[in-house]
Tab-separated table of C-alpha atoms in Angstrom:
chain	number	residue	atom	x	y	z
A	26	UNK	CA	10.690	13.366	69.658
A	27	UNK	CA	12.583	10.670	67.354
A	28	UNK	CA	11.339	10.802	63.713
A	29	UNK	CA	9.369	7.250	63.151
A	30	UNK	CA	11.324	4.430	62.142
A	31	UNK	CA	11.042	3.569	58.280
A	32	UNK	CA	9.446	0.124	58.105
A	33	UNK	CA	9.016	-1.551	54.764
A	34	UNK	CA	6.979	-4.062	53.325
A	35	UNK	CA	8.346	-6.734	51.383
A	36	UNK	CA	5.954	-8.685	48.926
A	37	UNK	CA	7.226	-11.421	47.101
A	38	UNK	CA	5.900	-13.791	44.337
A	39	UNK	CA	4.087	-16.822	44.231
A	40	UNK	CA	1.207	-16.536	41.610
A	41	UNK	CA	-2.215	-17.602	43.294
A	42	UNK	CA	-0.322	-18.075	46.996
A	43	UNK	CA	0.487	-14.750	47.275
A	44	UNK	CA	-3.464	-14.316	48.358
A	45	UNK	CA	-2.104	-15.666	51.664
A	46	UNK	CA	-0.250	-11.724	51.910
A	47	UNK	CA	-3.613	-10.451	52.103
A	48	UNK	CA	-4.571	-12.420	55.350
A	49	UNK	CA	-1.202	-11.013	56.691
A	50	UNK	CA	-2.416	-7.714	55.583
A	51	UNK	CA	-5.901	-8.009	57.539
A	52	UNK	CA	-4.049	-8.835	60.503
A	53	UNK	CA	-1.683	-5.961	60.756
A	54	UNK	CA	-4.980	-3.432	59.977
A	55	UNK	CA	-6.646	-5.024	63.062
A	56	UNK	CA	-3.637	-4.067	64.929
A	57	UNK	CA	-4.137	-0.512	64.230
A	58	UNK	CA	-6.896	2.007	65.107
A	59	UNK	CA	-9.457	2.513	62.690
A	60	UNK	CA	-8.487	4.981	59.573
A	61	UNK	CA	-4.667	5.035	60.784
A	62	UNK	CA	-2.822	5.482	57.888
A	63	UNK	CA	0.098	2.319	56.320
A	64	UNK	CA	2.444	1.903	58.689
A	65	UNK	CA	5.003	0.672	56.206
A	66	UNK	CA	6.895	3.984	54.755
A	67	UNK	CA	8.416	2.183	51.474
A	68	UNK	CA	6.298	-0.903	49.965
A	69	UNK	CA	8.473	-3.305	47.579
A	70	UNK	CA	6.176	-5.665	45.262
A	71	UNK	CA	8.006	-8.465	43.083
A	72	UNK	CA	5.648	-10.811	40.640
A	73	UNK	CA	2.201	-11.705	42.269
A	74	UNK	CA	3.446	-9.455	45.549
A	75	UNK	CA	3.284	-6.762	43.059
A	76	UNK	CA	-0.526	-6.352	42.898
A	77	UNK	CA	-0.686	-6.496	46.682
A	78	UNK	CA	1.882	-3.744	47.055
A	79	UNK	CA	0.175	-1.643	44.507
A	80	UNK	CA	-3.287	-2.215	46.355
A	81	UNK	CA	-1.832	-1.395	49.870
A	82	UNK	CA	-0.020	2.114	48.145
A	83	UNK	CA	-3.383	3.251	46.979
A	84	UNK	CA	-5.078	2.559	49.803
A	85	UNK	CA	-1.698	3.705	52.477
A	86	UNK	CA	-3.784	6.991	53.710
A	87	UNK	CA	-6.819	3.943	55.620
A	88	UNK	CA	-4.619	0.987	56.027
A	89	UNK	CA	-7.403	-1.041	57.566
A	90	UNK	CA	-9.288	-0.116	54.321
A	91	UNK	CA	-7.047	-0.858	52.084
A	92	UNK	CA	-6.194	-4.431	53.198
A	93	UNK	CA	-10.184	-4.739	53.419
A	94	UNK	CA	-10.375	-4.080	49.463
A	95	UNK	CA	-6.838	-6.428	48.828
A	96	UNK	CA	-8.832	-9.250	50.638
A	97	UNK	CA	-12.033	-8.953	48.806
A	98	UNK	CA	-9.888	-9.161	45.398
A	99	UNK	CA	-8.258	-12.267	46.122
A	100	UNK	CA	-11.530	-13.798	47.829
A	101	UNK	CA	-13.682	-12.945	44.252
A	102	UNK	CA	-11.299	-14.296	41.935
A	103	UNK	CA	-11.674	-16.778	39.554
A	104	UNK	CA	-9.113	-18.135	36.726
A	105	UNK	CA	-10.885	-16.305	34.093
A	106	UNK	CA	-9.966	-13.091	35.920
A	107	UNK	CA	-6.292	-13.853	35.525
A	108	UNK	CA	-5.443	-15.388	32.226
A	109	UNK	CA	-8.112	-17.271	29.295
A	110	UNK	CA	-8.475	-20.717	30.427
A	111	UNK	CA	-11.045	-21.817	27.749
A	112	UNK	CA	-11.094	-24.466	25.471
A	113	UNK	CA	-10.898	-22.234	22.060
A	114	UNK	CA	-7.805	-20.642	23.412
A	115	UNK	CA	-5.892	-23.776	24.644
A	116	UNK	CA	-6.279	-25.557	21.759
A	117	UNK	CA	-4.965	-22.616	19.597
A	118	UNK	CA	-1.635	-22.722	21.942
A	119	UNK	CA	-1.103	-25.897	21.579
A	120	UNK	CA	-1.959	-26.311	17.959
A	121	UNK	CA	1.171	-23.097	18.105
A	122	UNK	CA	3.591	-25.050	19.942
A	123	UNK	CA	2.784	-27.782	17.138
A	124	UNK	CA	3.073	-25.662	14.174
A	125	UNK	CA	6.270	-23.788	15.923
A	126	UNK	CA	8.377	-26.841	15.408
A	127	UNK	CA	7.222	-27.487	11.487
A	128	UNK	CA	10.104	-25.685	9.398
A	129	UNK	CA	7.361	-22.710	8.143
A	130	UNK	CA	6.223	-21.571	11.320
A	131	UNK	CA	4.276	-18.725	11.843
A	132	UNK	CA	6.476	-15.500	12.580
A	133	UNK	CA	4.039	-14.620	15.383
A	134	UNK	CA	6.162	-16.832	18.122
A	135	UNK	CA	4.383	-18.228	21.194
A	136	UNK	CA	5.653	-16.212	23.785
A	137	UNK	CA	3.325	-17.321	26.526
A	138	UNK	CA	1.272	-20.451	26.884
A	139	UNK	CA	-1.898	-18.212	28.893
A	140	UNK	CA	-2.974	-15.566	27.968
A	141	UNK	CA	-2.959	-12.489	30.563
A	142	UNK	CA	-5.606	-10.368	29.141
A	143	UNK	CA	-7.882	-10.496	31.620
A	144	UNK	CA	-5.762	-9.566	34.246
A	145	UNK	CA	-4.662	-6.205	32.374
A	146	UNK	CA	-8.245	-5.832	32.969
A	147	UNK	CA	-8.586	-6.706	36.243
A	148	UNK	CA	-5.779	-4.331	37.558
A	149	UNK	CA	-7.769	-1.621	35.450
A	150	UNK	CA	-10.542	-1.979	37.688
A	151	UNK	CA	-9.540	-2.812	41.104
A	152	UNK	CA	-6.474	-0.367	41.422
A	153	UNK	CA	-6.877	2.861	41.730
A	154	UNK	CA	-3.425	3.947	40.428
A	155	UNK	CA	-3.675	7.750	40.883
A	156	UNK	CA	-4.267	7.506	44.544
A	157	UNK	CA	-0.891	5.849	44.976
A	158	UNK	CA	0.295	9.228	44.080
A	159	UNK	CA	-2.039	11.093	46.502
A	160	UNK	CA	-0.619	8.661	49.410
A	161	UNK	CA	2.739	10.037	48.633
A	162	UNK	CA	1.695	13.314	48.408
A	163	UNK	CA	-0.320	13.412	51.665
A	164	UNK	CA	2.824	11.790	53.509
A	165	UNK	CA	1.250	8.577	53.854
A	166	UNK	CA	3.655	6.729	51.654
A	167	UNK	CA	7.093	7.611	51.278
A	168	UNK	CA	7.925	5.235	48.176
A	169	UNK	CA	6.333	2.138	46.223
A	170	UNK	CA	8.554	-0.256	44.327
A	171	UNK	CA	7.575	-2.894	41.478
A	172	UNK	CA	10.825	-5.189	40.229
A	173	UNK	CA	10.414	-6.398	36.973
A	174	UNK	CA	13.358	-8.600	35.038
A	175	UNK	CA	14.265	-6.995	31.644
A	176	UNK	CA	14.662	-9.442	28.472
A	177	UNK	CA	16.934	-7.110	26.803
A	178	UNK	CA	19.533	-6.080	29.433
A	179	UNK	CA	19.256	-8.872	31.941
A	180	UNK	CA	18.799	-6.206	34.539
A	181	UNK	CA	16.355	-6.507	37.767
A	182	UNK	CA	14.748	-3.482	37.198
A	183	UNK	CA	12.951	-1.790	40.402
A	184	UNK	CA	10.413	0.702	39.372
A	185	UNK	CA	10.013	3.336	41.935
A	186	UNK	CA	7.272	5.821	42.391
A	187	UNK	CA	8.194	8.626	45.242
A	188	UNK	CA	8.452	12.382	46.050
A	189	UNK	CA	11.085	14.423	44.305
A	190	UNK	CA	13.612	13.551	47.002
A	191	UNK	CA	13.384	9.678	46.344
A	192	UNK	CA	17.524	8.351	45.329
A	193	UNK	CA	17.926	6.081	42.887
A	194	UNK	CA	20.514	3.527	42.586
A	195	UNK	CA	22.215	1.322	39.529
A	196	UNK	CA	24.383	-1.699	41.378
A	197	UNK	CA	25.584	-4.788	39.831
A	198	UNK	CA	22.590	-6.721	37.794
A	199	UNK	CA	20.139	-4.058	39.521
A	200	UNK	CA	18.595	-0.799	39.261
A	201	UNK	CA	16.250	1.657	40.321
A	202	UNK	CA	14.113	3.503	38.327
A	203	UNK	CA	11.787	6.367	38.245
A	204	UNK	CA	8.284	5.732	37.321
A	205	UNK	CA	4.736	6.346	37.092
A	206	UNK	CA	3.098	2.563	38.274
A	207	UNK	CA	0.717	1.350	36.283
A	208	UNK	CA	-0.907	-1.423	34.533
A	209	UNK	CA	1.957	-2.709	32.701
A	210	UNK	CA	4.446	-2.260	35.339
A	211	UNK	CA	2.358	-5.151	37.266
A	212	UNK	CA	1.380	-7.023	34.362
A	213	UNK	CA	5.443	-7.362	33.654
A	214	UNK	CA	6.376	-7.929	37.118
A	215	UNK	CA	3.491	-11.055	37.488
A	216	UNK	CA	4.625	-12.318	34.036
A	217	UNK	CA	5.757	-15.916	35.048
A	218	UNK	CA	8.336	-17.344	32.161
A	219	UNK	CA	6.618	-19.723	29.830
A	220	UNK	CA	3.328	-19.167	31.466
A	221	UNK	CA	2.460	-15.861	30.691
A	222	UNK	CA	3.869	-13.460	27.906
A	223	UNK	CA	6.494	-10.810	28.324
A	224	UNK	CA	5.131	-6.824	28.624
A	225	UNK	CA	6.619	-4.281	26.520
A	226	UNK	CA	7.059	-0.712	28.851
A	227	UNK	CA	8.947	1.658	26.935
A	228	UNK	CA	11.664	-0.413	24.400
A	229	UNK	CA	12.458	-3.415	26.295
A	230	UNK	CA	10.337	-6.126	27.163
A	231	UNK	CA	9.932	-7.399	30.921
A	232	UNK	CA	9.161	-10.169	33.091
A	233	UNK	CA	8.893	-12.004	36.657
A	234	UNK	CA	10.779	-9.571	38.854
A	235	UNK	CA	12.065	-12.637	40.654
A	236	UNK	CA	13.728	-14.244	37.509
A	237	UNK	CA	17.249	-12.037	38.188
A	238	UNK	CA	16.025	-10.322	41.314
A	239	UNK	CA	19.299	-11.908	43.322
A	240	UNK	CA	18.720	-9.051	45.982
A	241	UNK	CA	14.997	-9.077	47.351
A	242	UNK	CA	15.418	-6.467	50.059
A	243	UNK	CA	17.859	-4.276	48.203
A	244	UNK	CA	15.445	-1.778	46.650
A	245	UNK	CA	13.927	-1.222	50.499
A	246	UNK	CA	17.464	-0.561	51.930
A	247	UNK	CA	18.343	1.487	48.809
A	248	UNK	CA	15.343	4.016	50.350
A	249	UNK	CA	16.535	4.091	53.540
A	250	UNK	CA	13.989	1.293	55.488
A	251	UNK	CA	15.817	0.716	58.911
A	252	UNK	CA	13.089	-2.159	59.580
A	253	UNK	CA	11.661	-4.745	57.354
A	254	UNK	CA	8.430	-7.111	57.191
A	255	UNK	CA	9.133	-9.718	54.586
A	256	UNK	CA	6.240	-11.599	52.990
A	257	UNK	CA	6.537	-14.641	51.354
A	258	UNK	CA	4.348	-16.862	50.032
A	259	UNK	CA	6.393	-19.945	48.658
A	260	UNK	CA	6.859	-22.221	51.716
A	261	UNK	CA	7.057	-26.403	50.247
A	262	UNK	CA	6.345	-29.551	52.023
A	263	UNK	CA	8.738	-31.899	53.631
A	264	UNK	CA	10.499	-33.641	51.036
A	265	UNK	CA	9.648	-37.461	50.970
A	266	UNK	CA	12.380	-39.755	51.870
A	267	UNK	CA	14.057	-41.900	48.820
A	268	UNK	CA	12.357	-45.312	48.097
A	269	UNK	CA	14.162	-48.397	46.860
A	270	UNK	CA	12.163	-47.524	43.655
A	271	UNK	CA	11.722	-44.359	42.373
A	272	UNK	CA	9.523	-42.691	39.327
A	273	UNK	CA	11.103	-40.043	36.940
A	274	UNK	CA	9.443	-36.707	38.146
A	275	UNK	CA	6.180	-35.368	36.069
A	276	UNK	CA	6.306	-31.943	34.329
A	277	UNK	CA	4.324	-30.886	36.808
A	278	UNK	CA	6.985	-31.756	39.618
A	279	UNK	CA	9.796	-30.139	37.682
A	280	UNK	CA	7.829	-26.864	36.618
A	281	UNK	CA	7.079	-26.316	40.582
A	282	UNK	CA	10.248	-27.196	41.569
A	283	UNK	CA	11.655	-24.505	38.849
A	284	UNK	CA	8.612	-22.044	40.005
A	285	UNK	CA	9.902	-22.535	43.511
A	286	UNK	CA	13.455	-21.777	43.220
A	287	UNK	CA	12.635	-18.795	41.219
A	288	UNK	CA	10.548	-17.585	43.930
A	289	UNK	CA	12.373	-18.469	47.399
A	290	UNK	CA	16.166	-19.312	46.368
A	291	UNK	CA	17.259	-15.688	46.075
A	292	UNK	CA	15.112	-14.273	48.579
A	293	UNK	CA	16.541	-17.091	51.458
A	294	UNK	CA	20.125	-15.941	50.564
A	295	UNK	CA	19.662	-12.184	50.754
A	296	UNK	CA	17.969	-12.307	53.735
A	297	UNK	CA	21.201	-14.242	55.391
A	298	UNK	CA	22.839	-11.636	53.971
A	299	UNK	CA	21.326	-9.382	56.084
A	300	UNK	CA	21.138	-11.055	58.909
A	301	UNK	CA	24.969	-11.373	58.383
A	302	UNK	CA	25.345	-7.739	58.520
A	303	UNK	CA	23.335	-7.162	61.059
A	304	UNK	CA	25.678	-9.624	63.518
A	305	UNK	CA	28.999	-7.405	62.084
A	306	UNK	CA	27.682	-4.307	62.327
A	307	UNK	CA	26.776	-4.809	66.285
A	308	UNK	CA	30.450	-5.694	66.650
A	309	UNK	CA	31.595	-2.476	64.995
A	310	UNK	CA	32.077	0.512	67.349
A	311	UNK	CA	29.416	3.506	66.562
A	312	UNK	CA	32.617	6.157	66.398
A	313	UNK	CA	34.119	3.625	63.782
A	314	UNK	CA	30.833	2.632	62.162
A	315	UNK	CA	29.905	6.234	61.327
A	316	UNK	CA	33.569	6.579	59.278
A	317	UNK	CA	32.262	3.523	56.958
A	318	UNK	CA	32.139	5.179	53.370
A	319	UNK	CA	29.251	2.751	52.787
A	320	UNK	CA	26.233	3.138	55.446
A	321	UNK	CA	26.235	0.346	57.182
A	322	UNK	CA	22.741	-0.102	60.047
A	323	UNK	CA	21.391	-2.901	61.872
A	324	UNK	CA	18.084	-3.394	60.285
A	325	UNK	CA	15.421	-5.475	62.512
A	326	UNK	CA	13.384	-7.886	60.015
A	327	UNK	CA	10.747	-10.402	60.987
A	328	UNK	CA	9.697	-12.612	57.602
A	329	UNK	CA	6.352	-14.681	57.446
A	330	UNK	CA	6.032	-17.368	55.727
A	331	UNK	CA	2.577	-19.751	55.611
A	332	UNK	CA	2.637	-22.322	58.238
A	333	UNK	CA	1.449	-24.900	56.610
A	334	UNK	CA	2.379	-26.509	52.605
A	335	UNK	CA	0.691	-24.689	50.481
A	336	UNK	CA	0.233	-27.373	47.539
A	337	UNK	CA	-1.535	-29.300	50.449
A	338	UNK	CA	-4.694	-26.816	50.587
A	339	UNK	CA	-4.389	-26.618	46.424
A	340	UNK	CA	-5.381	-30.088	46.147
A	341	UNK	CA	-9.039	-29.855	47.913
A	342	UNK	CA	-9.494	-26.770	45.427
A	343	UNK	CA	-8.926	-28.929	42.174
A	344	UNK	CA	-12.395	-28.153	40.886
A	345	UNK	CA	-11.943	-24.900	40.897
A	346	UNK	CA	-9.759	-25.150	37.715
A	347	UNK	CA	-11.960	-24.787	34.321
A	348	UNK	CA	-12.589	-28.398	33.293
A	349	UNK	CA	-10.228	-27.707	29.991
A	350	UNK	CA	-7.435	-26.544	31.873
A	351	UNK	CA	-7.989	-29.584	34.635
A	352	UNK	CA	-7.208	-31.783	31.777
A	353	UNK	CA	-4.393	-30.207	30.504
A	354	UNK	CA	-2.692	-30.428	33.968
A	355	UNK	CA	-3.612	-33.926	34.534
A	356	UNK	CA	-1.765	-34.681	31.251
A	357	UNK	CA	1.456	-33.305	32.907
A	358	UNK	CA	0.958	-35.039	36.173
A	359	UNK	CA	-0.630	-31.517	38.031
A	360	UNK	CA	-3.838	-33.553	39.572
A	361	UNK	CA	-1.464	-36.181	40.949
A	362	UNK	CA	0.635	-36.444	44.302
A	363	UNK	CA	3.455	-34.450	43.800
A	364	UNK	CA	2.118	-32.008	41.192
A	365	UNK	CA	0.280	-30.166	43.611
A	366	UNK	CA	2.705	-27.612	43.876
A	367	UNK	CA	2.353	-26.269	40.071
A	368	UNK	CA	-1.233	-26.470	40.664
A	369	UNK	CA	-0.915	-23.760	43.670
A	370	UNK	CA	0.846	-21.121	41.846
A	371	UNK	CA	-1.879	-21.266	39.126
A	372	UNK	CA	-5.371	-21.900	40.892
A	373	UNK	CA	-6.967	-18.092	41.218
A	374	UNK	CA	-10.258	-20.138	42.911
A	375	UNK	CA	-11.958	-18.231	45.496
A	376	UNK	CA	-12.231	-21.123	47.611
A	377	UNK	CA	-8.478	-21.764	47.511
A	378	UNK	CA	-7.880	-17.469	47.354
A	379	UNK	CA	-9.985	-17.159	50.758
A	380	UNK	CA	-8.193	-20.258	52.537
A	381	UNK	CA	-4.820	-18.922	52.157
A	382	UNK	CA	-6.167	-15.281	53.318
A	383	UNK	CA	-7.288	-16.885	56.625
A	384	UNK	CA	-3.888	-19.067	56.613
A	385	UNK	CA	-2.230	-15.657	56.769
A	386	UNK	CA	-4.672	-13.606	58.991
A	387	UNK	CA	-4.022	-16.722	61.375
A	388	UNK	CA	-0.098	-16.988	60.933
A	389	UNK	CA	-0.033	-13.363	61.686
A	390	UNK	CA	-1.885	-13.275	64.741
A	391	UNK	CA	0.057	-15.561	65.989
A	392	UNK	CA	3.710	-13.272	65.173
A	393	UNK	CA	1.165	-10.375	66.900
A	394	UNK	CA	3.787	-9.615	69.290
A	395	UNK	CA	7.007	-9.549	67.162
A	396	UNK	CA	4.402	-7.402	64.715
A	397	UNK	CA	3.799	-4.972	67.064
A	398	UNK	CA	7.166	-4.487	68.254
A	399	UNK	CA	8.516	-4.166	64.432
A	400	UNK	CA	5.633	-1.361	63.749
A	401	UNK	CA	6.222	0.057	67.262
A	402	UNK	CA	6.954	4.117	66.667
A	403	UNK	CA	5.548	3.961	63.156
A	404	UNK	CA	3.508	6.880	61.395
A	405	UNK	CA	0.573	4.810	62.640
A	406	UNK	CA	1.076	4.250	65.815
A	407	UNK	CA	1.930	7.852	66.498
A	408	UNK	CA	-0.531	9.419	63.995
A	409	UNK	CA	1.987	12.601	62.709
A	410	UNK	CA	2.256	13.085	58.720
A	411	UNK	CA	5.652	15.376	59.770
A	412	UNK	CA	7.693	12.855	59.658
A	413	UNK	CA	6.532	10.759	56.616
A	414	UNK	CA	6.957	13.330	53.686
A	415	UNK	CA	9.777	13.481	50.880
């Protein structure tokens, strides 16, 4: 019997959209029999897609119960779970950013305009971070990875927790580490520039794994994955055709437009690099291909991405912003057509949260048969551990 294939999970960033990867998650689990196990051997979490990842490790031994749990997270929240939002705190930043321009600042530098606090707590409570080791250990998991960008090197840095016989790698602008996930590791790799403060782990400070992550899929080919489910959560709207008279964009255009590149730019071009690679190594003759000092396989990849403009659902969820931080974003243009898209990577609502969750679930059914054929032979389809551990 062939060993089963190793599939991996990709989860990328997005802030508040990537509760739409939850929905997806739902789906899969209703693909499966009840209490199968993950059937993704290697999970890769970047930013936002970070939580997710480290919720579906934990939970890889009952998949179905694990994307249960990820769902009711994202369908609870509110803003105060993720970052302070009141009007104390967002007058102290701004009186900050005031007094950080007057020539006796304060040495304490703004490093963040919200402050991430709760989520620290959040993570504490919903994720049980031990039990990502007990999925490796009981073969359910072969290896979970959390990319965080470091301030100090300007390294993408992909945290990797995995049995003994996990390799590493150190590439150009990217490496892989061993490590112990945990609460910091997710708080750096969530840690939007600007908008939320860097994390210290270790001696260097960290932030949004996407910010130098130039190689999304690289840390799940660097473990071996010979199939790949990519995740995204940062799909725009159409662009608007050019009018004989046009306005200078608002803040909140330009920080969305910044937010998006960060989170789809790199992640279009490395998966056209793979696809690439896939066409040249079908080409290659299999006596020829095996004499390649680097390995070089044709890796099958499906990537979902929402259906439908995000920003577009963000704006019927507008009151689910704090009142204080509604104002601050109308100031900026983030209440107004056009600065929608700023407003989805920030609204943790529950409305808004359990929308995109059924945007996925939906999108997802509808890819059920390229799904099933990607996950086809998997650990848990099959049901065998034998295969699975390190």
């Amino acid at each position: 019997m062939p060993p089963a294939p190793r599939i991996a999970l990709i989860l990328s960033g997005g802030g508040a959209r990537a509760a739409y990867q939850a929905g997806v998650a739902r789906a899969i689990s209703e693909f499966l029999p009840a209490g199968r196990a993950s059937p993704f051997a290697i999970i890769c979490g970047t930013s936002a897609g970070a939580i997710n990842a480290a919720s579906l490790a934990a939970g890889a031994r009952d998949f179905r119960l694990a994307a249960k749990s990820l769902c009711g997270i994202w369908s609870r929240l509110a803003v105060g779970d993720i970052y302070r939002a009141d009007p104390a705190h967002l007058l102290q930043t701004a009186w900050r950013i005031v007094r950080s321009v007057l020539p006796r600042a304060d040495r304490k530098r703004l490093v963040g305009l919200l402050d991430n606090t709760p989520l620290a707590r959040l993570l504490e409570r919903e994720i049980d971070f031990p039990a990502i080791g007990e999925s490796i250990a009981a073969g359910a998991l072969e290896a979970l990875t959390i990319t965080a960008s470091s301030y100090q090197t300007g390294m993408s840095v992909s945290f990797c927790m995995g049995g003994p016989k996990m390799e590493l790698w150190e590439r150009s602008q990217r490496i892989g580490v061993r490590a112990a996930i945990g609460v910091p590791h997710l708080l750096a790799s969530s840690a939007i520039p600007v908008v939320f403060p860097p994390t210290l782990i270790g001696t260097e400070y960290y932030g949004d794994g996407a910010i130098r992550q130039m190689a999304p899929t690289a840390p799940a080919l660097h473990l071996g994955a010979d199939r790949i489910l990519v995740v995204g959560a940062a799909r725009t709207g159409t662009p608007t055709a050019p009018g004989e008279s046009v306005d200078p964009p608002s803040l909140a255009q330009i920080g969305s437009h910044v937010l998006a590149s960060i989170f789809t730019d790199a992640l279009g071009t490395d998966l056209e690099k793979v696809r690439l690679v896939n066409i040249a190594v079908r080409q290659i003759d299999p006596a020829r291909l095996g004499m390649s000092p680097m390995p070089l396989r044709d890796i099958a990849m499906l990537v979902l991405t929402p259906s439908v403009p995000l920003e577009n659902i963000a704006q019927d969820y507008l009151d689910g912003l704090p009142p204080s931080l509604r104002l601050a974003l109308r100031g900026i243009g983030g209440t107004r057509a056009g600065g929608e898209g700023l407003l989805s990577y920030l609204l943790f609502d529950s409305g808004f949260c359990s929308a995109l969750i059924e945007l996925g679930h939906r999108d997802a059914l509808a890819k059920r048969v390229e799904l099933e054929q990607l996950l086809a032979g998997s650990y848990a389809a099959t049901g065998s551990t034998s295969t699975r551990q390190s």
